[in-house]
Coordinates of C-alpha atoms in Angstrom, one line a residue:
Chain Y
M553 CA 31.2 5.9 -1.3
S554 CA 30.4 4.1 -4.6
E555 CA 28.6 1.3 -2.7
I556 CA 26.3 3.5 -0.8
S557 CA 25.2 5.5 -3.9
G558 CA 25.1 2.7 -6.4
Q559 CA 26.9 2.8 -9.8
F560 CA 25.9 3.9 -13.2
T561 CA 27.3 1.9 -16.1
N562 CA 26.0 1.4 -19.7
S563 CA 22.7 3.3 -19.1
K564 CA 21.9 1.0 -16.1
H565 CA 22.1 2.0 -12.5
R566 CA 22.8 -0.6 -9.8
L567 CA 22.3 -0.1 -6.0
C568 CA 22.7 -2.7 -3.3
V569 CA 20.2 -2.7 -0.4
R570 CA 20.1 -4.9 2.7
V571 CA 16.8 -6.2 4.0
Y572 CA 16.3 -5.2 7.7
Y573 CA 13.7 -6.0 10.3
E574 CA 11.8 -2.8 9.3
D575 CA 11.4 -4.1 5.7
T576 CA 9.7 -7.3 6.7
D577 CA 6.2 -8.1 8.1
F578 CA 4.8 -11.0 10.1
S579 CA 4.4 -13.2 7.0
G580 CA 8.2 -13.5 7.3
Y581 CA 8.8 -11.7 4.0
V582 CA 9.4 -8.2 2.8
Y583 CA 6.2 -6.0 3.0
H584 CA 5.0 -5.4 -0.5
S585 CA 5.2 -1.6 -0.7
N586 CA 8.8 -1.6 0.5
Y587 CA 10.0 -2.7 -2.9
L588 CA 8.8 0.7 -4.0
K589 CA 11.0 2.3 -1.4
F590 CA 14.0 0.4 -2.6
C591 CA 13.2 1.6 -6.1
E592 CA 12.9 5.2 -4.9
R593 CA 16.3 5.0 -3.2
A594 CA 17.8 3.9 -6.5
R595 CA 16.1 6.7 -8.4
S596 CA 17.4 9.3 -5.9
D597 CA 20.9 7.9 -6.1
M598 CA 20.8 7.9 -9.9
M599 CA 19.6 11.5 -9.9
R600 CA 22.5 12.5 -7.7
L601 CA 25.0 10.7 -9.8
L602 CA 23.5 12.6 -12.8
G603 CA 24.2 15.9 -11.0
V604 CA 20.6 16.7 -10.0
D605 CA 20.3 18.2 -6.6
Q606 CA 16.8 17.4 -5.3
N607 CA 17.2 19.6 -2.2
S608 CA 17.7 22.8 -4.2
M609 CA 15.0 21.9 -6.8
F610 CA 12.3 22.4 -4.2
V611 CA 13.3 26.0 -3.4
G612 CA 12.8 29.3 -5.1
D613 CA 10.5 30.7 -7.8
N614 CA 11.5 28.1 -10.4
R615 CA 11.1 25.2 -8.0
M616 CA 9.9 21.9 -9.4
F617 CA 9.0 18.5 -8.2
I618 CA 9.6 15.1 -9.8
V619 CA 6.6 13.0 -8.9
I620 CA 5.6 9.4 -9.7
R621 CA 2.5 9.4 -11.9
R622 CA 2.2 5.6 -12.7
M623 CA 3.8 2.4 -11.6
V624 CA 3.1 -1.1 -12.9
C625 CA 4.4 -3.4 -10.3
E626 CA 5.0 -7.2 -10.5
F627 CA 5.7 -9.0 -7.2
L628 CA 7.4 -12.2 -8.4
T629 CA 9.4 -13.8 -5.5
P630 CA 9.5 -12.6 -1.9
A631 CA 12.7 -11.3 -0.3
R632 CA 13.6 -12.2 3.3
F633 CA 15.4 -10.7 6.3
D634 CA 19.1 -10.3 5.8
D635 CA 19.0 -10.7 2.0
V636 CA 21.2 -8.4 -0.1
L637 CA 19.3 -7.2 -3.1
T638 CA 20.3 -5.3 -6.2
V639 CA 18.0 -2.6 -7.6
E640 CA 18.6 -2.1 -11.3
S641 CA 17.2 1.0 -13.0
T642 CA 17.2 1.6 -16.7
P643 CA 15.9 5.0 -17.9
T644 CA 14.0 4.5 -21.2
L645 CA 12.6 7.9 -22.0
A646 CA 13.1 11.6 -21.1
K647 CA 11.0 14.0 -23.1
G648 CA 9.3 17.2 -22.2
A649 CA 7.9 16.8 -18.7
R650 CA 8.0 13.0 -18.8
M651 CA 10.6 10.4 -17.7
E652 CA 10.1 6.7 -18.0
M653 CA 12.2 4.0 -16.4
S654 CA 12.3 0.2 -15.9
Q655 CA 13.3 -1.0 -12.5
R656 CA 14.0 -4.5 -11.2
V657 CA 14.9 -5.8 -7.7
L658 CA 17.1 -9.0 -7.8
R659 CA 18.6 -11.4 -5.4
G660 CA 21.5 -12.8 -7.3
D661 CA 20.1 -13.7 -10.7
T662 CA 16.5 -14.1 -9.4
V663 CA 14.1 -11.3 -10.3
L664 CA 11.9 -10.5 -7.3
F665 CA 10.1 -7.4 -8.4
T666 CA 9.7 -5.3 -11.5
A667 CA 8.3 -1.9 -12.0
E668 CA 7.5 0.2 -15.1
V669 CA 7.7 3.8 -13.9
L670 CA 6.4 7.0 -15.3
A671 CA 7.5 10.2 -13.5
V672 CA 6.6 13.8 -14.4
I673 CA 8.1 17.1 -13.6
L674 CA 5.7 19.6 -12.0
D675 CA 6.1 23.3 -11.4
A676 CA 5.2 25.1 -8.2
N677 CA 1.5 25.0 -9.1
G678 CA 1.4 21.3 -9.8
R679 CA 1.4 21.7 -13.6
P680 CA 3.6 19.6 -15.9
K681 CA 6.8 21.5 -16.7
R682 CA 9.3 20.7 -19.4
A683 CA 12.7 19.7 -18.0
P684 CA 15.1 22.7 -18.0
A685 CA 17.7 22.3 -20.7
D686 CA 20.5 21.2 -18.4
L687 CA 18.3 18.6 -16.7
A688 CA 16.9 17.4 -20.0
E689 CA 20.4 16.9 -21.3
K690 CA 21.5 14.8 -18.3
L691 CA 18.4 12.7 -18.4
Q692 CA 18.6 12.1 -22.1
A693 CA 22.3 11.1 -21.8
A694 CA 21.2 8.5 -19.2
T695 CA 18.4 7.1 -21.4
K696 CA 19.0 3.9 -23.1
P697 CA 17.3 3.8 -26.6
V698 CA 14.7 1.0 -26.6
P699 CA 15.9 -1.3 -29.3
Chain F
M1125 CA -15.3 11.4 13.4
S1126 CA -14.6 11.1 17.1
E1127 CA -13.2 7.6 16.7
I1128 CA -10.7 8.5 14.0
S1129 CA -9.3 11.5 16.0
G1130 CA -9.5 10.1 19.5
Q1131 CA -11.2 11.7 22.4
F1132 CA -10.0 14.1 25.1
T1133 CA -11.5 13.7 28.5
N1134 CA -10.2 14.6 32.0
S1135 CA -6.8 15.7 30.7
K1136 CA -6.3 12.4 29.0
H1137 CA -6.5 11.8 25.3
R1138 CA -7.4 8.3 24.0
L1139 CA -6.9 7.1 20.4
C1140 CA -7.6 3.6 19.0
V1141 CA -5.2 2.2 16.4
R1142 CA -5.4 -1.1 14.5
V1143 CA -2.2 -3.1 14.0
Y1144 CA -1.7 -3.8 10.2
Y1145 CA 0.8 -5.8 8.2
E1146 CA 2.9 -2.7 7.8
D1147 CA 3.4 -2.4 11.6
T1148 CA 4.7 -5.9 12.1
D1149 CA 8.1 -7.5 11.3
F1150 CA 9.2 -11.1 10.7
S1151 CA 9.4 -11.8 14.4
G1152 CA 5.6 -11.9 14.3
Y1153 CA 5.2 -8.8 16.5
V1154 CA 5.0 -5.0 16.0
Y1155 CA 8.3 -3.5 15.0
H1156 CA 9.7 -1.6 18.0
S1157 CA 9.8 1.9 16.5
N1158 CA 6.2 1.8 15.3
Y1159 CA 5.0 2.4 18.9
L1160 CA 6.5 5.8 18.5
K1161 CA 4.4 6.3 15.3
F1162 CA 1.3 5.4 17.2
C1163 CA 2.2 7.9 19.9
E1164 CA 2.9 10.6 17.3
R1165 CA -0.6 10.0 15.7
A1166 CA -2.1 10.5 19.2
R1167 CA -0.1 13.7 19.7
S1168 CA -1.2 15.1 16.3
D1169 CA -4.8 14.2 17.0
M1170 CA -4.6 15.8 20.5
M1171 CA -3.1 19.0 19.0
R1172 CA -5.9 19.2 16.5
L1173 CA -8.5 18.7 19.2
L1174 CA -6.9 21.6 21.1
G1175 CA -7.3 23.8 18.1
V1176 CA -3.7 23.8 16.9
D1177 CA -3.3 23.7 13.1
Q1178 CA 0.1 22.1 12.4
N1179 CA -0.2 22.8 8.7
S1180 CA -0.3 26.6 9.2
M1181 CA 2.3 26.6 12.0
F1182 CA 4.9 25.8 9.4
V1183 CA 4.3 28.7 7.1
G1184 CA 5.1 32.4 7.2
D1185 CA 7.5 34.6 9.1
N1186 CA 6.4 33.5 12.6
R1187 CA 6.5 29.8 11.7
M1188 CA 7.5 27.3 14.3
F1189 CA 8.0 23.6 14.8
I1190 CA 7.1 21.3 17.6
V1191 CA 9.9 18.7 17.8
I1192 CA 10.6 15.8 20.0
R1193 CA 13.7 16.4 22.1
R1194 CA 13.7 13.3 24.3
M1195 CA 11.8 10.1 24.7
V1196 CA 12.3 7.4 27.4
C1197 CA 10.7 4.3 25.9
E1198 CA 9.8 1.1 27.7
F1199 CA 8.8 -1.9 25.5
L1200 CA 6.9 -4.1 27.9
T1201 CA 4.7 -6.6 26.0
P1202 CA 4.5 -7.0 22.2
A1203 CA 1.5 -6.3 20.1
R1204 CA 0.4 -8.5 17.2
F1205 CA -1.3 -8.2 13.8
D1206 CA -5.0 -7.3 14.0
D1207 CA -4.8 -6.1 17.6
V1208 CA -6.7 -2.9 18.5
L1209 CA -4.6 -0.8 20.7
T1210 CA -5.4 2.3 22.7
V1211 CA -2.9 5.2 22.9
E1212 CA -3.3 7.2 26.1
S1213 CA -1.7 10.6 26.3
T1214 CA -1.5 12.7 29.4
P1215 CA 0.1 16.2 29.1
T1216 CA 2.1 16.9 32.3
L1217 CA 3.8 20.3 31.6
A1218 CA 3.6 23.2 29.3
K1219 CA 6.0 26.0 30.1
G1220 CA 7.9 28.4 27.9
A1221 CA 9.2 26.4 24.9
R1222 CA 8.7 23.0 26.7
M1223 CA 5.9 20.5 26.7
E1224 CA 6.0 17.2 28.6
M1225 CA 3.7 14.3 28.2
S1226 CA 3.2 10.7 29.4
Q1227 CA 2.1 8.2 26.8
R1228 CA 1.0 4.6 27.1
V1229 CA 0.0 2.0 24.5
L1230 CA -2.5 -0.6 25.9
R1231 CA -4.3 -3.7 24.6
G1232 CA -7.3 -3.9 26.9
D1233 CA -5.9 -3.4 30.4
T1234 CA -2.4 -4.6 29.5
V1235 CA 0.2 -1.9 29.1
L1236 CA 2.5 -2.7 26.1
F1237 CA 4.6 0.4 25.8
T1238 CA 5.2 3.6 27.8
A1239 CA 7.0 6.8 26.8
E1240 CA 8.0 9.9 28.7
V1241 CA 8.1 12.6 26.1
L1242 CA 9.8 16.1 26.1
A1243 CA 8.8 18.3 23.1
V1244 CA 10.1 21.8 22.4
I1245 CA 8.9 24.6 20.2
L1246 CA 11.5 25.9 17.8
D1247 CA 11.4 29.1 15.6
A1248 CA 12.4 29.2 12.0
N1249 CA 16.1 29.2 12.9
G1250 CA 15.8 26.2 15.1
R1251 CA 16.0 28.1 18.4
P1252 CA 13.7 27.4 21.3
K1253 CA 10.7 29.7 21.2
R1254 CA 8.1 30.4 23.9
A1255 CA 4.7 29.2 23.0
P1256 CA 2.6 32.1 21.8
A1257 CA -0.1 33.2 24.3
D1258 CA -3.0 31.4 22.6
L1259 CA -1.1 28.2 22.2
A1260 CA 0.3 28.3 25.7
E1261 CA -3.2 28.8 27.0
K1262 CA -4.5 25.7 25.1
L1263 CA -1.6 23.6 26.2
Q1264 CA -1.9 24.6 29.9
A1265 CA -5.6 24.0 29.9
A1266 CA -4.8 20.4 28.7
T1267 CA -2.1 19.8 31.3
K1268 CA -2.9 17.7 34.2
P1269 CA -1.3 19.0 37.4
V1270 CA 1.0 16.3 38.7
P1271 CA -0.3 15.6 42.2
Chain Q
M315 CA 30.6 -5.5 1.1
S316 CA 32.2 -3.8 4.1
E317 CA 30.4 -0.6 3.4
I318 CA 26.9 -2.1 3.3
S319 CA 27.4 -4.0 6.6
G320 CA 29.4 -1.5 8.5
Q321 CA 32.7 -2.1 10.2
F322 CA 33.7 -3.3 13.7
T323 CA 36.8 -1.8 15.1
N324 CA 38.0 -1.3 18.7
S325 CA 34.6 -2.4 20.2
K326 CA 32.8 0.2 18.1
H327 CA 30.6 -0.6 15.1
R328 CA 30.1 2.0 12.4
L329 CA 27.5 2.0 9.6
C330 CA 26.8 4.6 6.9
V331 CA 23.2 5.3 6.0
R332 CA 21.8 7.6 3.4
V333 CA 18.7 9.7 4.1
Y334 CA 16.0 9.1 1.4
Y335 CA 12.6 10.6 0.8
E336 CA 11.0 7.8 2.9
D337 CA 13.0 8.9 6.0
T338 CA 11.8 12.5 5.9
D339 CA 8.4 14.1 6.7
F340 CA 6.7 17.3 5.7
S341 CA 8.7 19.3 8.3
G342 CA 11.6 18.9 5.9
Y343 CA 13.6 16.8 8.3
V344 CA 14.0 13.1 9.2
Y345 CA 10.9 11.7 11.0
H346 CA 11.8 11.2 14.6
S347 CA 11.3 7.4 14.9
N348 CA 13.4 6.7 11.8
Y349 CA 16.6 7.3 13.9
L350 CA 15.5 4.1 15.7
K351 CA 15.4 2.3 12.4
F352 CA 18.9 3.5 11.6
C353 CA 20.1 2.1 15.0
E354 CA 18.3 -1.2 14.4
R355 CA 20.1 -1.6 11.0
A356 CA 23.4 -1.1 12.8
R357 CA 22.5 -3.6 15.5
S358 CA 21.5 -6.2 12.9
D359 CA 24.8 -5.6 10.9
M360 CA 26.8 -5.8 14.1
M361 CA 25.1 -9.1 15.1
R362 CA 25.9 -10.6 11.7
L363 CA 29.5 -9.5 11.9
L364 CA 29.7 -11.2 15.3
G365 CA 28.5 -14.4 13.6
V366 CA 24.9 -14.4 15.0
D367 CA 22.4 -15.6 12.4
Q368 CA 19.1 -13.9 13.4
N369 CA 17.2 -15.9 10.7
S370 CA 18.0 -19.3 12.3
M371 CA 17.6 -18.0 15.9
F372 CA 13.8 -17.8 15.3
V373 CA 13.4 -21.4 14.3
G374 CA 13.2 -24.7 16.2
D375 CA 12.7 -25.7 19.8
N376 CA 15.5 -23.6 21.2
R377 CA 14.4 -20.5 19.3
M378 CA 14.9 -17.2 20.9
F379 CA 14.3 -13.6 20.3
I380 CA 16.4 -10.5 21.0
V381 CA 14.0 -7.7 21.8
I382 CA 14.4 -4.1 22.8
R383 CA 13.3 -3.5 26.4
R384 CA 14.2 0.1 26.9
M385 CA 15.5 3.0 24.9
V386 CA 16.4 6.5 26.2
C387 CA 16.5 8.6 23.0
E388 CA 17.8 12.2 22.7
F389 CA 17.0 14.0 19.4
L390 CA 19.6 16.7 19.2
T391 CA 19.9 18.0 15.7
P392 CA 17.7 17.1 12.7
A393 CA 19.0 15.3 9.6
R394 CA 17.8 16.2 6.1
F395 CA 17.3 14.5 2.8
D396 CA 20.4 13.3 1.1
D397 CA 22.6 13.5 4.2
V398 CA 25.0 10.6 4.7
L399 CA 24.9 9.6 8.4
T400 CA 27.1 7.4 10.5
V401 CA 25.6 5.1 13.1
E402 CA 28.1 4.3 15.9
S403 CA 27.2 1.4 18.2
T404 CA 29.2 0.6 21.4
P405 CA 28.2 -2.5 23.3
T406 CA 28.6 -1.9 27.0
L407 CA 27.3 -4.9 28.8
A408 CA 26.4 -8.6 28.0
K409 CA 25.3 -10.5 31.0
G410 CA 22.8 -13.3 31.4
A411 CA 19.8 -12.4 29.3
R412 CA 20.7 -8.7 29.1
M413 CA 22.7 -6.6 26.5
E414 CA 23.3 -2.9 26.8
M415 CA 24.6 -0.6 24.1
S416 CA 25.2 3.1 23.4
Q417 CA 24.3 4.3 19.9
R418 CA 24.8 7.6 18.2
V419 CA 23.9 9.0 14.8
L420 CA 26.3 11.6 13.5
R421 CA 26.6 13.8 10.4
G422 CA 30.3 14.4 10.2
D423 CA 31.3 15.3 13.7
T424 CA 27.9 16.6 14.7
V425 CA 25.9 14.2 17.0
L426 CA 22.3 14.2 15.8
F427 CA 20.8 11.5 18.0
T428 CA 21.8 9.3 20.9
A429 CA 20.2 6.2 22.4
E430 CA 21.0 4.1 25.5
V431 CA 19.6 0.7 24.6
L432 CA 18.7 -2.3 26.8
A433 CA 18.0 -5.5 24.9
V434 CA 17.0 -8.8 26.4
I435 CA 17.0 -12.4 25.0
L436 CA 13.6 -14.2 25.3
D437 CA 12.8 -17.8 24.9
A438 CA 9.9 -19.2 22.8
N439 CA 7.5 -18.4 25.7
G440 CA 8.6 -14.8 26.0
R441 CA 10.6 -15.4 29.2
P442 CA 14.2 -14.0 29.7
K443 CA 16.8 -16.6 28.6
R444 CA 20.5 -16.5 29.4
A445 CA 22.6 -16.1 26.2
P446 CA 23.8 -19.6 25.1
A447 CA 27.6 -20.0 25.8
D448 CA 28.7 -19.3 22.2
L449 CA 26.5 -16.2 21.8
A450 CA 27.6 -14.9 25.3
E451 CA 31.2 -15.3 24.3
K452 CA 30.7 -13.3 21.1
L453 CA 28.8 -10.6 22.8
Q454 CA 31.3 -10.3 25.7
A455 CA 34.2 -10.1 23.3
A456 CA 32.4 -7.2 21.6
T457 CA 31.7 -5.4 24.9
K458 CA 33.8 -2.4 25.7
P459 CA 34.5 -2.2 29.5
V460 CA 33.1 1.0 30.7
P461 CA 36.1 2.9 32.2
Chain V
M723 CA -15.8 0.0 16.0
S724 CA -17.3 0.5 12.6
E725 CA -15.2 3.5 11.8
I726 CA -11.9 1.8 12.7
S727 CA -12.6 -1.2 10.5
G728 CA -14.4 0.4 7.7
Q729 CA -17.8 -0.6 6.3
F730 CA -18.9 -3.0 3.6
T731 CA -22.0 -2.0 1.6
N732 CA -23.1 -3.0 -1.9
S733 CA -19.9 -4.9 -2.7
K734 CA -17.8 -1.9 -1.8
H735 CA -15.7 -1.5 1.3
R736 CA -14.9 2.0 2.6
L737 CA -12.3 2.9 5.2
C738 CA -11.3 6.3 6.5
V739 CA -7.6 7.0 7.1
R740 CA -6.0 10.1 8.5
V741 CA -2.7 11.4 7.1
Y742 CA 0.0 11.7 9.8
Y743 CA 3.6 13.0 9.8
E744 CA 4.8 9.5 9.2
D745 CA 2.9 9.4 5.9
T746 CA 4.4 12.5 4.4
D747 CA 7.9 13.3 3.0
F748 CA 9.9 16.5 2.7
S749 CA 8.1 17.4 -0.6
G750 CA 5.2 18.3 1.7
Y751 CA 3.0 15.5 0.4
V752 CA 2.2 11.9 1.1
Y753 CA 5.2 9.6 0.2
H754 CA 4.1 7.6 -2.9
S755 CA 4.3 4.1 -1.5
N756 CA 2.1 5.0 1.5
Y757 CA -1.0 4.8 -0.7
L758 CA -0.2 1.1 -1.0
K759 CA -0.2 0.9 2.8
F760 CA -3.6 2.6 3.0
C761 CA -4.9 0.1 0.4
E762 CA -3.5 -2.8 2.4
R763 CA -5.2 -1.6 5.6
A764 CA -8.5 -1.6 3.7
R765 CA -7.9 -5.1 2.3
S766 CA -7.1 -6.4 5.8
D767 CA -10.2 -4.8 7.3
M768 CA -12.3 -6.1 4.4
M769 CA -11.0 -9.7 5.0
R770 CA -11.8 -9.4 8.7
L771 CA -15.3 -8.2 7.9
L772 CA -15.7 -11.2 5.6
G773 CA -14.8 -13.5 8.5
V774 CA -11.3 -14.3 7.3
D775 CA -8.8 -14.6 10.2
Q776 CA -5.4 -13.8 8.7
N777 CA -3.6 -14.6 12.0
S778 CA -4.7 -18.3 11.9
M779 CA -4.3 -18.7 8.2
F780 CA -0.5 -18.6 8.7
V781 CA -0.4 -21.4 11.2
G782 CA -0.5 -25.2 10.8
D783 CA -0.2 -27.7 8.0
N784 CA -2.8 -26.1 5.8
R785 CA -1.4 -22.7 6.2
M786 CA -1.7 -20.3 3.3
F787 CA -0.7 -16.8 2.4
I788 CA -2.5 -14.2 0.4
V789 CA 0.1 -12.2 -1.5
I790 CA 0.0 -9.3 -3.9
R791 CA 1.1 -10.5 -7.4
R792 CA 0.5 -7.3 -9.4
M793 CA -0.6 -3.7 -8.8
V794 CA -1.2 -1.1 -11.5
C795 CA -0.9 2.2 -9.6
E796 CA -2.0 5.7 -10.7
F797 CA -0.9 8.6 -8.6
L798 CA -3.3 11.4 -9.6
T799 CA -3.4 14.1 -6.9
P800 CA -1.2 14.3 -3.8
A801 CA -2.6 14.1 -0.2
R802 CA -1.3 16.3 2.6
F803 CA -0.8 16.1 6.3
D804 CA -4.0 16.1 8.3
D805 CA -6.2 15.1 5.3
V806 CA -8.9 12.5 6.0
L807 CA -9.0 10.1 3.1
T808 CA -11.4 7.3 2.1
V809 CA -10.1 4.0 0.7
E810 CA -12.7 2.4 -1.5
S811 CA -12.2 -1.3 -2.4
T812 CA -14.3 -3.2 -4.9
P813 CA -13.6 -6.9 -5.3
T814 CA -14.1 -7.8 -9.0
L815 CA -13.0 -11.5 -9.2
A816 CA -12.5 -14.5 -6.9
K817 CA -11.6 -17.7 -8.8
G818 CA -9.4 -20.6 -7.9
A819 CA -6.2 -19.1 -6.4
R820 CA -6.9 -15.6 -7.8
M821 CA -8.5 -12.5 -6.4
E822 CA -8.9 -9.2 -8.2
M823 CA -9.9 -5.9 -6.8
S824 CA -10.1 -2.2 -7.7
Q825 CA -9.1 0.3 -5.1
R826 CA -9.2 4.1 -5.0
V827 CA -8.1 6.6 -2.4
L828 CA -10.3 9.8 -2.3
R829 CA -10.3 13.1 -0.5
G830 CA -13.9 14.1 -0.6
D831 CA -14.9 13.5 -4.3
T832 CA -11.4 13.9 -5.6
V833 CA -9.7 10.7 -6.6
L834 CA -6.1 10.8 -5.5
F835 CA -4.9 7.3 -6.3
T836 CA -6.2 4.2 -8.0
A837 CA -4.9 0.6 -8.0
E838 CA -5.9 -2.5 -10.0
V839 CA -4.8 -5.3 -7.7
L840 CA -4.2 -9.0 -8.4
A841 CA -3.7 -11.2 -5.3
V842 CA -3.0 -14.9 -5.2
I843 CA -3.4 -17.5 -2.5
L844 CA -0.2 -19.5 -1.9
D845 CA 0.3 -22.7 0.1
A846 CA 3.1 -23.3 2.6
N847 CA 5.5 -24.1 -0.3
G848 CA 4.7 -20.9 -2.2
R849 CA 2.6 -22.6 -4.8
P850 CA -0.8 -21.2 -5.9
K851 CA -3.6 -22.8 -4.0
R852 CA -7.3 -22.8 -4.7
A853 CA -9.3 -20.9 -2.0
P854 CA -10.8 -23.4 0.4
A855 CA -14.6 -23.7 -0.1
D856 CA -15.6 -21.5 2.8
L857 CA -13.1 -18.8 1.8
A858 CA -14.1 -19.0 -1.8
E859 CA -17.8 -18.6 -0.8
K860 CA -17.0 -15.5 1.2
L861 CA -14.9 -13.9 -1.5
Q862 CA -17.4 -14.6 -4.2
A863 CA -20.2 -13.2 -2.2
A864 CA -18.2 -10.0 -1.9
T865 CA -17.4 -9.8 -5.6
K866 CA -19.3 -7.4 -7.7
P867 CA -20.0 -8.8 -11.1
V868 CA -18.3 -6.7 -13.7
P869 CA -21.1 -5.4 -15.9

């Protein structure tokens, strides 16, 4: 199952995604917002590999949500039907309620899309919430120090 | 707001939808499963016009879900970017936990897509549940007797 | 790459798909029309494994399109976020311009969704077109005789 | 048809969109990348109101594509099922091959999402292409001078 969930090595997560009909539009290329879907798949896989269960996070009195607060997206080269793409995700910060991450979508060595992502953890009332100790530990272990 | 929610006249609901980039694929036409989205928009608008609040149905001890159990879909003529389509919905049965409906997507007088839809009401445990009296009344009032 | 394209054995194609945020809706389950997307991914992977290049089919004077003409869909049990599903596709007929196929989406041994699919090959003018000899041969080789 | 295509007044385009099942995810809110879809619908409607026919732009020797090159997205407050949202689009620059625009998604007076958008016009070979005179004129007329 490693292929379907991606792999985590050296503070970088890599996931392969195939481009299907559903991802394209009548221009012949991938519809722009679908790169954000590819990136979200990679983040969900990465969280699972870190031991975070997003199904259970949403339930109970201590439930919390990880939401995207900001994305700076560059659309550099378009992908096409049948391409196999790699989504690379590099966590760069995990502090308090904030998580930051750099994500890139590549076809071979060509970078098609980049995103600088800021996510925040919210409590049941929608207020920022510090990551619980065990989650914080997992996220910090995954975070690559920016040199 | 009548245009954005469609209109209900003579047991038939009509909603206009525009075809955008997101609806098409690289064949140049609307991606097949998006006709089901158009039909779902029409059903949601129809339910709202009948006075059914799907947000509140999902909450509390008596919560219930209306789910699609069966759809027989015919894809007859493809729609294209920028087309304005009409979704016509005709309820044909509301009995116990079951609702049946005929839906068509048209461009002008040309029928592009048809669906025979069976929906069922489920309780919180996923078991079929008779429509509560007030909902049953609304649904039956909307149902056109099949001649 | 076998996992990402599925596998073809004994006239049955199997593809694993993960359920992500994008596939779910606020009911908590997979949005109904997304099972059709999962089935289309499996058909595209199956065509590629049979040696059919859908990118090149669309180009030139002899271009053709494979389109869905009819789908009978049964939604039996809902899938949830993070589920790993299997899409099973069994071609049952390939004759002239027509192809028929049975598809099922399973979670473990539980069947969640079934579809009886009729696809047709169209020429550049949207008229039915007999499969060219090499395509017909590939499709017939993949077709399981209905006992 | 003004409601379904939005309205252009004082260099600002406004389009109403309804939130349907398809737009939400199992968190209960609108899936993040769908705000980009709402913004693209507004841009397409705006282009049509300016007299730009995106269907014909894609055909012939002088064909061109308008593609998104960069989006800075802020996700401020989540939208929910059944909300009626307004997408406000304000063109801010049209020069050579570049177009810039500010977009906001609101529910009533509450700003839910903002995007700073850079689009570029590409020729058939994917190279930046100056807007033809008639298109440039339309775009500049729509552009609000930044004070």
